[in-house]
CSV table of C-alpha atoms (C1' of nucleotides) in Angstrom, one decimal:
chain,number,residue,atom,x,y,z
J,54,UNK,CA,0.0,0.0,0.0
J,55,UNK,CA,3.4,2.2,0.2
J,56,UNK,CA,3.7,5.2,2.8
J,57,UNK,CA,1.3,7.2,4.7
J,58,UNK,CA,0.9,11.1,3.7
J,59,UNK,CA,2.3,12.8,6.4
J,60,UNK,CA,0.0,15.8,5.9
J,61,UNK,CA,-4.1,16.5,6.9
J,62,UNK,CA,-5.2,17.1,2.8
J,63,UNK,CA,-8.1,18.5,4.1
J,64,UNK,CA,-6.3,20.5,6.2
J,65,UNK,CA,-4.0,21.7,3.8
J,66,UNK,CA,-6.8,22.9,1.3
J,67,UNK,CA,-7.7,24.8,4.2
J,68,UNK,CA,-5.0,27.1,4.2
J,69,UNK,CA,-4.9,27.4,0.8
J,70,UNK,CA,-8.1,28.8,0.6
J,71,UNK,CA,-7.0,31.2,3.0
J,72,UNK,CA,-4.2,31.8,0.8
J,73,UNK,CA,-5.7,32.3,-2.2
J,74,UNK,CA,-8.8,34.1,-0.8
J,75,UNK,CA,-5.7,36.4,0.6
J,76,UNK,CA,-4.0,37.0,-2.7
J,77,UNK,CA,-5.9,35.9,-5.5
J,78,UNK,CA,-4.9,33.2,-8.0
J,79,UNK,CA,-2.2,34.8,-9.8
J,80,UNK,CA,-0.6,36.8,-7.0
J,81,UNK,CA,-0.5,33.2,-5.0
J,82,UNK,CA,2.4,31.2,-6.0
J,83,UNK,CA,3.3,27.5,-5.8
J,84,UNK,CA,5.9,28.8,-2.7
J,85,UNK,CA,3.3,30.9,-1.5
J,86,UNK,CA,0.9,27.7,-0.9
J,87,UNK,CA,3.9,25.6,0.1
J,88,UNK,CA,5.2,27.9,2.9
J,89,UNK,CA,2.1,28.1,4.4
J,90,UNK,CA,1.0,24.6,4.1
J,91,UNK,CA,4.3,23.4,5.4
J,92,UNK,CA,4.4,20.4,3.0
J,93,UNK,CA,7.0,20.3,-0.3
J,94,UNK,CA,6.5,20.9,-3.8
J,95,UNK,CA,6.3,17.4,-5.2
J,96,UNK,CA,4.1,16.6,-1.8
J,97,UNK,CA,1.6,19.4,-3.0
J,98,UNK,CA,1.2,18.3,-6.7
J,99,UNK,CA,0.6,14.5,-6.3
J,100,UNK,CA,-2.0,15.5,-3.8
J,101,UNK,CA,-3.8,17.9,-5.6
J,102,UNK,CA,-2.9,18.4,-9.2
J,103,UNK,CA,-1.4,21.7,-10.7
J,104,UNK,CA,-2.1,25.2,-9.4
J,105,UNK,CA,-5.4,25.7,-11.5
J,106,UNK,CA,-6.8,21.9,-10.0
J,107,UNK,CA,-5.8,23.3,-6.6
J,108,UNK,CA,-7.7,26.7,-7.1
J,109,UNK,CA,-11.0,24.8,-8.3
J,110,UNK,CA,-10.7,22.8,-5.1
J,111,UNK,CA,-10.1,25.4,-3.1
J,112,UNK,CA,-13.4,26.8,-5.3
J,113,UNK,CA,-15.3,23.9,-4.1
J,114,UNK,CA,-14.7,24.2,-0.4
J,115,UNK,CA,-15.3,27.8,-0.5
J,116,UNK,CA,-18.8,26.8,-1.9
J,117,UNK,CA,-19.2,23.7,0.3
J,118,UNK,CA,-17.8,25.7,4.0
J,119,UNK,CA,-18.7,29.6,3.4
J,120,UNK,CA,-21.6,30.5,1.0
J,121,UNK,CA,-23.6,27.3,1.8
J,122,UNK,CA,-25.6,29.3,4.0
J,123,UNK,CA,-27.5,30.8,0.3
J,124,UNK,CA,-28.8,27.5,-0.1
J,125,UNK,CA,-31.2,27.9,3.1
J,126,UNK,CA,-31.3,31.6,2.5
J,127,UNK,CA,-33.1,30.9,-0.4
J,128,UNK,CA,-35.6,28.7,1.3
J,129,UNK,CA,-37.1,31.8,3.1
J,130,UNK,CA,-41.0,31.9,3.2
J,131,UNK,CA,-40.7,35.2,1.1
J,132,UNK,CA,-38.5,36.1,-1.7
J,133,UNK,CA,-37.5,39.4,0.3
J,134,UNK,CA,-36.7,37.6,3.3
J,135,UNK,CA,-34.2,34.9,1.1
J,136,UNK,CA,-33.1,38.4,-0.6
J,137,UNK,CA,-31.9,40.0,2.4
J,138,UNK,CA,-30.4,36.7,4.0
J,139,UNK,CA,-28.4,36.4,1.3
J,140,UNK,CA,-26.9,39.8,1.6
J,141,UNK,CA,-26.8,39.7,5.3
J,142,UNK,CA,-25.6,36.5,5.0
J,143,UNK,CA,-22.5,37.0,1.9
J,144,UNK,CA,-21.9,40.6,4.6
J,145,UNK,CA,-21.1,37.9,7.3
J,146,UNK,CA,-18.7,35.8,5.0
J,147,UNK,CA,-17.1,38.9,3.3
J,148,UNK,CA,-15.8,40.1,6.9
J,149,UNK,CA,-15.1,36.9,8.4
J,150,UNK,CA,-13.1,38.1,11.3
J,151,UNK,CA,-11.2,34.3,10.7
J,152,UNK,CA,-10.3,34.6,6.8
J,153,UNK,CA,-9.3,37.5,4.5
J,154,UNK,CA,-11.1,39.9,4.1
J,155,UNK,CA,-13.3,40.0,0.2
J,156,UNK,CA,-14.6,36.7,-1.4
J,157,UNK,CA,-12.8,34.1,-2.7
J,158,UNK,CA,-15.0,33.9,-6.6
J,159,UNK,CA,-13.9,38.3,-6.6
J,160,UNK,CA,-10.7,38.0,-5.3
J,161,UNK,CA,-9.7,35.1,-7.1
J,162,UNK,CA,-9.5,36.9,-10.5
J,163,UNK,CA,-11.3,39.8,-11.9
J,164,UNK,CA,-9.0,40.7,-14.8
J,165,UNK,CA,-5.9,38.5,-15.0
J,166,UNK,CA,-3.1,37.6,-17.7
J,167,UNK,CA,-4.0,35.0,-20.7
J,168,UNK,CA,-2.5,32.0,-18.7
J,169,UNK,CA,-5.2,32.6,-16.0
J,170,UNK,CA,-8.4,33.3,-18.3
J,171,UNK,CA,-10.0,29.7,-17.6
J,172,UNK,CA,-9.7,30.4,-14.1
J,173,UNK,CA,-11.5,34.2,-14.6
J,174,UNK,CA,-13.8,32.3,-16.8
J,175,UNK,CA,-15.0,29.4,-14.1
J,176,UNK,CA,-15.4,32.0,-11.5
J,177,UNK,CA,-17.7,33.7,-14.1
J,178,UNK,CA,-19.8,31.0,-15.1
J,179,UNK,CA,-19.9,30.1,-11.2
J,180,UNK,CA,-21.4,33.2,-10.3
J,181,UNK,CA,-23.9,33.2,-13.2
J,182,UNK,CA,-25.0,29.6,-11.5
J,183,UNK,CA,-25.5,32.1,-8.4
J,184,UNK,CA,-27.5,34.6,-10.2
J,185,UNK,CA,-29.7,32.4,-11.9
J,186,UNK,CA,-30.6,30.1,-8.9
J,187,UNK,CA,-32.0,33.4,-7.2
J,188,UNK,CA,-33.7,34.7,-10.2
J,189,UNK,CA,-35.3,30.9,-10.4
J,190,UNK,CA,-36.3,31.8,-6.3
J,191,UNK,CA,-37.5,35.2,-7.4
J,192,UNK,CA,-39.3,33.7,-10.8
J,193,UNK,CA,-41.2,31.4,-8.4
J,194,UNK,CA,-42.0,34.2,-5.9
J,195,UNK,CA,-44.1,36.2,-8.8
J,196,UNK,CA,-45.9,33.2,-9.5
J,197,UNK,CA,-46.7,32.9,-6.0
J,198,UNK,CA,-48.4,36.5,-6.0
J,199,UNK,CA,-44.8,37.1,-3.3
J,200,UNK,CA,-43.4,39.1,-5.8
J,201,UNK,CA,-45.5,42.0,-8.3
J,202,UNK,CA,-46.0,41.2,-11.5
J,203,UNK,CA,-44.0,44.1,-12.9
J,204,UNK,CA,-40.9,43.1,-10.9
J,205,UNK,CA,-38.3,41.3,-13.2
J,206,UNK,CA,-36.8,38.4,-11.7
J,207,UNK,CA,-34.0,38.6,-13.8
J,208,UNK,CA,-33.2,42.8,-13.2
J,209,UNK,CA,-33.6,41.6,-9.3
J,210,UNK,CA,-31.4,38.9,-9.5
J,211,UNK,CA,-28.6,41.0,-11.0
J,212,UNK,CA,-29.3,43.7,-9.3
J,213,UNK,CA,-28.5,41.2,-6.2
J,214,UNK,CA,-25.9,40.3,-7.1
J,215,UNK,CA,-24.0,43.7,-8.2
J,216,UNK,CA,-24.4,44.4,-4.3
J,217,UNK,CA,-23.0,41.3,-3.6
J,218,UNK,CA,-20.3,41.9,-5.6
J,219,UNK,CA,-19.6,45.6,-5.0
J,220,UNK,CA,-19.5,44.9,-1.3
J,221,UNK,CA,-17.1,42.1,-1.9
J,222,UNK,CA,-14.2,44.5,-3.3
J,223,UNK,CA,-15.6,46.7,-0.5
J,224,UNK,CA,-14.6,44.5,1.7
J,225,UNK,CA,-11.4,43.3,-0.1
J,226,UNK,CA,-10.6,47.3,0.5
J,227,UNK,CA,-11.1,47.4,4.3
J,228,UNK,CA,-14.8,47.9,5.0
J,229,UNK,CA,-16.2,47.0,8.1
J,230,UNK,CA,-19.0,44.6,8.6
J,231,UNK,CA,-21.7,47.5,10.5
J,232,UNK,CA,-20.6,49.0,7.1
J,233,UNK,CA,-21.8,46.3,4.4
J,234,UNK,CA,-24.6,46.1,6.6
J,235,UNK,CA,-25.4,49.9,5.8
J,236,UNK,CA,-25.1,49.2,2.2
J,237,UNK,CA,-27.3,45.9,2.7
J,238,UNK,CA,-29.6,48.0,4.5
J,239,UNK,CA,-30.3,50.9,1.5
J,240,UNK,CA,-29.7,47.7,-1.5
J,241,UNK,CA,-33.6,46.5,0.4
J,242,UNK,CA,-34.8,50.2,0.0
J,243,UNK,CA,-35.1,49.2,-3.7
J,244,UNK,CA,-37.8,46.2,-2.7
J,245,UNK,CA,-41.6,46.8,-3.6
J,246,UNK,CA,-43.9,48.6,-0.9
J,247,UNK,CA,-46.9,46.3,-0.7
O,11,UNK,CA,20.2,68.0,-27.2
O,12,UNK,CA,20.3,64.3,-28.8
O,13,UNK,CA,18.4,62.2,-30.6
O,14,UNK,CA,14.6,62.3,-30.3
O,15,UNK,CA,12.2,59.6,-29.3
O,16,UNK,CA,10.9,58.0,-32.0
O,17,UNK,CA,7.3,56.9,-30.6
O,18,UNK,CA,4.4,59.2,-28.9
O,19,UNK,CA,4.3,58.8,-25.4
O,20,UNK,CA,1.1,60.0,-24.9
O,21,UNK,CA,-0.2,57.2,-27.4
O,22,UNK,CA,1.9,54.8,-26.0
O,23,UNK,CA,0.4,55.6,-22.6
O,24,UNK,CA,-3.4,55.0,-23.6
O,25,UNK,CA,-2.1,51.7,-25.3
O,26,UNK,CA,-0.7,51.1,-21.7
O,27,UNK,CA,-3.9,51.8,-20.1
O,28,UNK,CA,-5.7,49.7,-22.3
O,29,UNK,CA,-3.5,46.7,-21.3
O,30,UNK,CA,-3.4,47.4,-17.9
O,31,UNK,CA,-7.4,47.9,-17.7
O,32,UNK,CA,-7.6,44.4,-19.9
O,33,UNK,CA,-5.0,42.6,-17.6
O,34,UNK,CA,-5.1,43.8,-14.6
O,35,UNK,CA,-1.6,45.3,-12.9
O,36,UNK,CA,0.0,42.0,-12.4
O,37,UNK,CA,-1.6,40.2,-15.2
O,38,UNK,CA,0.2,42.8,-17.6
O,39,UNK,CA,3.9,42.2,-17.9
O,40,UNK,CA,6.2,44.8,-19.4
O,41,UNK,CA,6.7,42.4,-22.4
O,42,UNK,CA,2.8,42.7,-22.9
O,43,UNK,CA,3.2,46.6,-22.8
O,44,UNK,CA,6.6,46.7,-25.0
O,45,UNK,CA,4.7,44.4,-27.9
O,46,UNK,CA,1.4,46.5,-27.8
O,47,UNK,CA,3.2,50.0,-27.4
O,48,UNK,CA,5.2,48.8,-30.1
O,49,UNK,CA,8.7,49.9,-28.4
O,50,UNK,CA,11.5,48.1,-26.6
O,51,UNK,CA,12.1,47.3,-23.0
O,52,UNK,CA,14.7,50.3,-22.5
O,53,UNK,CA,12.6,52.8,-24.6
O,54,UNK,CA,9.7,52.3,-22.2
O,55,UNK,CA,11.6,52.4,-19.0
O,56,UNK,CA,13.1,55.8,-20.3
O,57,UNK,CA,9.9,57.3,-20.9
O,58,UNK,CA,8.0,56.6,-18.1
O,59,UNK,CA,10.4,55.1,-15.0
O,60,UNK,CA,9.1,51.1,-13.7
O,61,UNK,CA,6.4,49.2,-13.9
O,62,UNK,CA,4.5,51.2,-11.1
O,63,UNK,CA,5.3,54.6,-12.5
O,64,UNK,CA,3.5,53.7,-15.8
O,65,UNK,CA,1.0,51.9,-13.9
O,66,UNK,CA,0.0,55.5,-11.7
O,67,UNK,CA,0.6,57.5,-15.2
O,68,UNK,CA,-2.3,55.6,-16.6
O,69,UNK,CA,-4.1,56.0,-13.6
O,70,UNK,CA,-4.0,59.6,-14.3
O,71,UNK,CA,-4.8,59.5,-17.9
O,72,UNK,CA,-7.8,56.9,-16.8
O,73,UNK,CA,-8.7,59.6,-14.3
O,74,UNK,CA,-8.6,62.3,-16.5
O,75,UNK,CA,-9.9,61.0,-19.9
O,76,UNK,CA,-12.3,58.6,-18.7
O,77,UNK,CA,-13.4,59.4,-15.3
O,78,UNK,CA,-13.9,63.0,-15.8
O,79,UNK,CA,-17.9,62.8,-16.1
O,80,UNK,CA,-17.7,62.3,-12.4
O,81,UNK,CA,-17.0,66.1,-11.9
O,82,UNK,CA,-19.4,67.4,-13.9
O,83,UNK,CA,-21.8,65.5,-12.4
O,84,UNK,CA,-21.7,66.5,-9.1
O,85,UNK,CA,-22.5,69.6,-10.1
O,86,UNK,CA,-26.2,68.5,-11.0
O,87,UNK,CA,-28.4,70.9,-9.8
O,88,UNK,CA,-30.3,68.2,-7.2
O,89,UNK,CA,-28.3,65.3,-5.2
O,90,UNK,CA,-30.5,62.9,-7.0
O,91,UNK,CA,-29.7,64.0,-10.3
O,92,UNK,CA,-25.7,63.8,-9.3
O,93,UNK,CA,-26.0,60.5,-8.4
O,94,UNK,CA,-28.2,58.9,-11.2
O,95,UNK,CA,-25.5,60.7,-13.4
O,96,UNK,CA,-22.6,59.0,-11.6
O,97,UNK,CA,-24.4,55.9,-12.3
O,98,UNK,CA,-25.4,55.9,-16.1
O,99,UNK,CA,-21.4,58.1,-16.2
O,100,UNK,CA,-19.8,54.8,-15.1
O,101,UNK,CA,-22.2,52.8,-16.6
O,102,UNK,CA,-21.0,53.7,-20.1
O,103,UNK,CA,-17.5,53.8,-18.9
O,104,UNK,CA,-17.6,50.4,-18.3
O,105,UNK,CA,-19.1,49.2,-21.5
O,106,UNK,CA,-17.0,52.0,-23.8
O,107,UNK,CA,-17.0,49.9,-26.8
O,108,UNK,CA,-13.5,51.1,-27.6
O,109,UNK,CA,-11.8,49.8,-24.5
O,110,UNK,CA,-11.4,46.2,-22.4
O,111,UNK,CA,-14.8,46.3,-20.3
O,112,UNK,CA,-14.7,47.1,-16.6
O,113,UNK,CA,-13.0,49.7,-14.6
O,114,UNK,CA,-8.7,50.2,-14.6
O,115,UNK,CA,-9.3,51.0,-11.3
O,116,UNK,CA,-11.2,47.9,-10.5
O,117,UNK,CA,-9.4,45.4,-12.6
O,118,UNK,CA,-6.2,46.9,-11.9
O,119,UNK,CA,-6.0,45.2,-8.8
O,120,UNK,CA,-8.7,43.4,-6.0
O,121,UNK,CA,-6.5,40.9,-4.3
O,122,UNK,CA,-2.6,40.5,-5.1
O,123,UNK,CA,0.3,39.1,-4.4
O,124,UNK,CA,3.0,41.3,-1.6
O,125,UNK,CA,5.1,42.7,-4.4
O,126,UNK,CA,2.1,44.5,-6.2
O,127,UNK,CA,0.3,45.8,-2.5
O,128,UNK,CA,1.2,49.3,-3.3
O,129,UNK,CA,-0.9,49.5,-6.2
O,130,UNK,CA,-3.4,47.8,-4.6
O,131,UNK,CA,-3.4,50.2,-1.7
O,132,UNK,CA,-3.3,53.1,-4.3
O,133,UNK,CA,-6.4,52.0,-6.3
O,134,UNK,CA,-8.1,52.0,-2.5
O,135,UNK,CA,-6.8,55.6,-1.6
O,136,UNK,CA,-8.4,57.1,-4.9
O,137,UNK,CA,-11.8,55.4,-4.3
O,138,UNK,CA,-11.8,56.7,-0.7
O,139,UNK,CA,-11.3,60.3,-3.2
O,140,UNK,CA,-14.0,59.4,-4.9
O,141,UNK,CA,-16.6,58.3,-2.3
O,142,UNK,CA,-15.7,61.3,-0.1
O,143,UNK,CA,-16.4,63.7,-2.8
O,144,UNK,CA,-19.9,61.9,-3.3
O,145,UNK,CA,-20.5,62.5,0.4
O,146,UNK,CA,-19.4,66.4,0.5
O,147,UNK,CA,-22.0,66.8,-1.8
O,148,UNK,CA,-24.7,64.6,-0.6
O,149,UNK,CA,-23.8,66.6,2.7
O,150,UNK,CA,-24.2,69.7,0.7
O,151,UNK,CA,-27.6,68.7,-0.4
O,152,UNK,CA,-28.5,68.0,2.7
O,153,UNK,CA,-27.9,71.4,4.4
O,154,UNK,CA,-29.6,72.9,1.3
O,155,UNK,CA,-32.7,70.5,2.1
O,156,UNK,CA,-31.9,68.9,-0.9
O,157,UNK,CA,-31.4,65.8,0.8
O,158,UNK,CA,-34.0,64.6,3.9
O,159,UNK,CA,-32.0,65.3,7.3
O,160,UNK,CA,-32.6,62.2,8.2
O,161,UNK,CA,-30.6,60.8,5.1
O,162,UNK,CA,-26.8,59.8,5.8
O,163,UNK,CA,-24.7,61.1,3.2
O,164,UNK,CA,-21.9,58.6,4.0
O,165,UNK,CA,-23.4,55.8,3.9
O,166,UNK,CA,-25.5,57.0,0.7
O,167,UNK,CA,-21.8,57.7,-0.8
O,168,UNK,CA,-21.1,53.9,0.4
O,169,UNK,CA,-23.5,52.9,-1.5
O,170,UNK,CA,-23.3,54.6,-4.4
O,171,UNK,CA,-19.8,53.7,-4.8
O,172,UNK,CA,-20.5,49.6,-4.3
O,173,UNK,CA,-22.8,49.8,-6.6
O,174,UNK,CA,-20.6,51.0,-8.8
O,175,UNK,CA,-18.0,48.6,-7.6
O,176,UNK,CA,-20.3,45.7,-8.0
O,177,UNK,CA,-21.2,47.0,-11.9
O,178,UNK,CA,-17.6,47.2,-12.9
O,179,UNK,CA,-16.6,43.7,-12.2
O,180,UNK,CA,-20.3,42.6,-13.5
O,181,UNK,CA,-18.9,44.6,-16.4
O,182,UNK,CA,-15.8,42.8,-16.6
O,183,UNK,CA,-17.3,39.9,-16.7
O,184,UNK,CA,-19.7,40.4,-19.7
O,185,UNK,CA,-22.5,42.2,-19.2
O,186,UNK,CA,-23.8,44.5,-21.2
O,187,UNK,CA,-24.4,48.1,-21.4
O,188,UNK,CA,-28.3,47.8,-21.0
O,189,UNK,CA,-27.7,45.1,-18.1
O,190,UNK,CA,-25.5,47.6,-16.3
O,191,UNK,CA,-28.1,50.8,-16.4
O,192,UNK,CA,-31.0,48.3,-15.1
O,193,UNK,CA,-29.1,47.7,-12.1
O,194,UNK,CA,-28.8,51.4,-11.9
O,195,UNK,CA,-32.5,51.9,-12.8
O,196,UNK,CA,-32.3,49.9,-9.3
O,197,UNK,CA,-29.7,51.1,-6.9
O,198,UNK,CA,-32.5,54.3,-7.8
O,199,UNK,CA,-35.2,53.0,-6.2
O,200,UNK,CA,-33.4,53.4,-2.8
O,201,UNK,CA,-33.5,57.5,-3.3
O,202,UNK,CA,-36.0,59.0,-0.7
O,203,UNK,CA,-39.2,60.2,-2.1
O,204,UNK,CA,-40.4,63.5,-1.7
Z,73,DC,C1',12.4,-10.9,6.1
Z,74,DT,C1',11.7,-9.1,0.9
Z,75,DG,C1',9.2,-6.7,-2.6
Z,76,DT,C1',6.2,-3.3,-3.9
Z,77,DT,C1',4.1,0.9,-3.4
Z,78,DA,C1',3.4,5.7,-2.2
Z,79,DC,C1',5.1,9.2,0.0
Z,80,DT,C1',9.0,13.0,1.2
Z,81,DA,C1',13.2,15.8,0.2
Z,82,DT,C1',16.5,17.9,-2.7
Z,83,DA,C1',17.6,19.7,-6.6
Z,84,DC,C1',16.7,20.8,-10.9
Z,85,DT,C1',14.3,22.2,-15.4
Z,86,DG,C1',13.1,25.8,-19.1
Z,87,DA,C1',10.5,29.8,-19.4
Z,88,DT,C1',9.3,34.2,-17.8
Z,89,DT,C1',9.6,38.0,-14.4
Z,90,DG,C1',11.1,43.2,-13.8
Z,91,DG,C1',14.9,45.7,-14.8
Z,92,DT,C1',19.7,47.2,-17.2
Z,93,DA,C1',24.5,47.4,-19.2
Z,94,DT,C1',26.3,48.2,-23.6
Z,95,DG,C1',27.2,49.9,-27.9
Z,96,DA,C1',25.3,51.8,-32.1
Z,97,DT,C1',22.6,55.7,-34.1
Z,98,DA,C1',20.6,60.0,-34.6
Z,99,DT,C1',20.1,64.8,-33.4
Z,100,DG,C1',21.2,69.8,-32.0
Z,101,DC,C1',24.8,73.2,-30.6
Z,102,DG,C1',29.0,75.5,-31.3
H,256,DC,C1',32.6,69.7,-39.2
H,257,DG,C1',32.9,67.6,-34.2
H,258,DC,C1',31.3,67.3,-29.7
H,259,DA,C1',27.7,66.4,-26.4
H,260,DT,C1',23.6,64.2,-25.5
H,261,DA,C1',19.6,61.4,-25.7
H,262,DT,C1',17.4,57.6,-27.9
H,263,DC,C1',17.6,53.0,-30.0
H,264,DA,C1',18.5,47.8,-30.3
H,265,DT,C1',20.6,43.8,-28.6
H,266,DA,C1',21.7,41.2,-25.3
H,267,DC,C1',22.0,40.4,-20.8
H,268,DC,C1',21.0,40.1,-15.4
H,269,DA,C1',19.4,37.7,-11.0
H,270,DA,C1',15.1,36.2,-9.3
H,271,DT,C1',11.1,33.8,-9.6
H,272,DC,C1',7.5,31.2,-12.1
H,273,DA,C1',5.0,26.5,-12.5
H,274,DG,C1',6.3,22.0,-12.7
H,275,DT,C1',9.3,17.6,-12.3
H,276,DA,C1',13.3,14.0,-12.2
H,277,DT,C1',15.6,11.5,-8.9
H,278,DA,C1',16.8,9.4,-4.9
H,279,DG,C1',15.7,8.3,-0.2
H,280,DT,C1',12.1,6.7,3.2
H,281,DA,C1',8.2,4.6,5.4
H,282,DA,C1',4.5,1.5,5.3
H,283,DC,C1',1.9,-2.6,4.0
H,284,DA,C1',1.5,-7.5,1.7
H,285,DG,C1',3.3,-11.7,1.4
DNA sequence: CTGTTACTATACTGATTGGTATGATATGCG
DNA sequence: CGCATATCATACCAATCAGTATAGTAACAG
């Protein structure tokens, strides 16, 4: 069966989240992940691939550990409740006192050099996945008589998710949570009266 | 007085920019800028000192060529009109046909590696410019009863400004021009009324 | 115990990074 | 013209990039 990894994998994708999150994907290097992982090169590459199949794994347990809390969010009774515990919620991740501040999917890449585009890329199509799973919550909320008829799901939904994402380089920039609650705060001023 | 340069700096310094706004600071390396400039290594280093020099000297030129709606529209006769002009300002700033989509001062930098931190920290400063001059007005137009007194010109400025933030990477990341001023037609909504 | 297997450690690869030394070339001044 | 000066082109620098070859080591199967 040969030797025993001497390293928690799990563990180790931990910190390079953190890493990442801190830095981005380009401005993390293979050293970068290595010094603060405390394993080797070669130990880093048979466990997890190359740098990109690191990032995407990283991706994944970003998904899986810090933004689950959108699935439920978007279980609310109403569509303005699930609307504002998303942003209340993504507030809460973006100033984790316990990680860097910003999000992982902004952080990672916005504009990058050609080597990096299919990284930029998958963190584009991953937030479109986000942005259509609300306006599917918000599509079924106007059916439901929750949401007016003359509210587009889809102008909501992106409109959501621009104040996700401004707040998210607001973060990366040093705001403070009571502050991207503010901003949370006047973003469900927008939301129909009656 | 010696030989003369044989390229226009100022043209070379908006082909600059529009690498830099495409690539990001760090995704941009000076062999990127030397091929599109069309110029060599030492010709550009001449002209316009390191990396970061350049870097700042198209942050000016962005500033002053691109950004310069931002002036005149504070100066709308009514806070709400300032704002709304900010907004549908940036808007086409982001999707200018003619350039890489997105903001230089967004894509320029969000998260990075150590090296590349005081760029970072200089895109910050200059949107803590920008937001503070939204709020000197906003608290102009609020001593002029312009703007309720029980509105809070800071964090309307905060607001502003993530919206803005959260358009410009929703920009670099495809959306389109009509996309951008819905989610503007939104972040509207919030403005007291009457 | 031996053999096989999978890990770790060191050292290395070629390519690319930002930045420069050097020598040729072109210009203006006297 | 001839000198001074500034730009140009080539070729180079050390450092770092992502990724790997090689050899040593630890664990299990038999």
């Amino acid at each position: 069966m040969g030797r025993h990894r001497e390293f928690d994998a799990d563990e180790a994708l931990h910190i390079a989240l953190q890493v990442f999150r801190r830095r981005g994907y380009e401005g993390t290097s293979i050293s970068d992940l290595t010094d603060a992982m405390g394993i080797t090169r070669p130990s880093l590459y048979a466990a997890f691939g190359n740098k990109e199949d690191l990032f995407r794994r990283t991706l994944d347990l970003y998904e899986r550990r810090h933004l689950c809390f959108a699935h439920e969010a978007l279980q609310a009774p109403t569509a303005r409740e699930a609307v504002e515990r998303l942003l209340r919620g993504y507030v809460d991740v973006l100033t984790d006192p316990l990680s860097p501040p910003g999000c992982l999917g902004v952080n990672g890449a916005v504009a990058c050099s050609e080597a990096s585009e299919p990284i930029r890329e998958e963190l584009i199509a991953r937030r479109i996945v986000n942005e259509n799973n609300l306006r599917n919550r918000l599509e079924k909320a106007r059916a439901d008589g929750d949401l007016p008829a003359n509210e587009d799901p889809a102008d909501w939904a992106r409109y959501v998710v621009s104040i996700g994402l401004g707040m998210a380089v607001k973060a990366a920039s040093g705001a403070s949570r009571q502050e991207l609650h503010r901003v949370a705060d006047f973003a469900m001023r927008s939301w129909p009266t009656a």
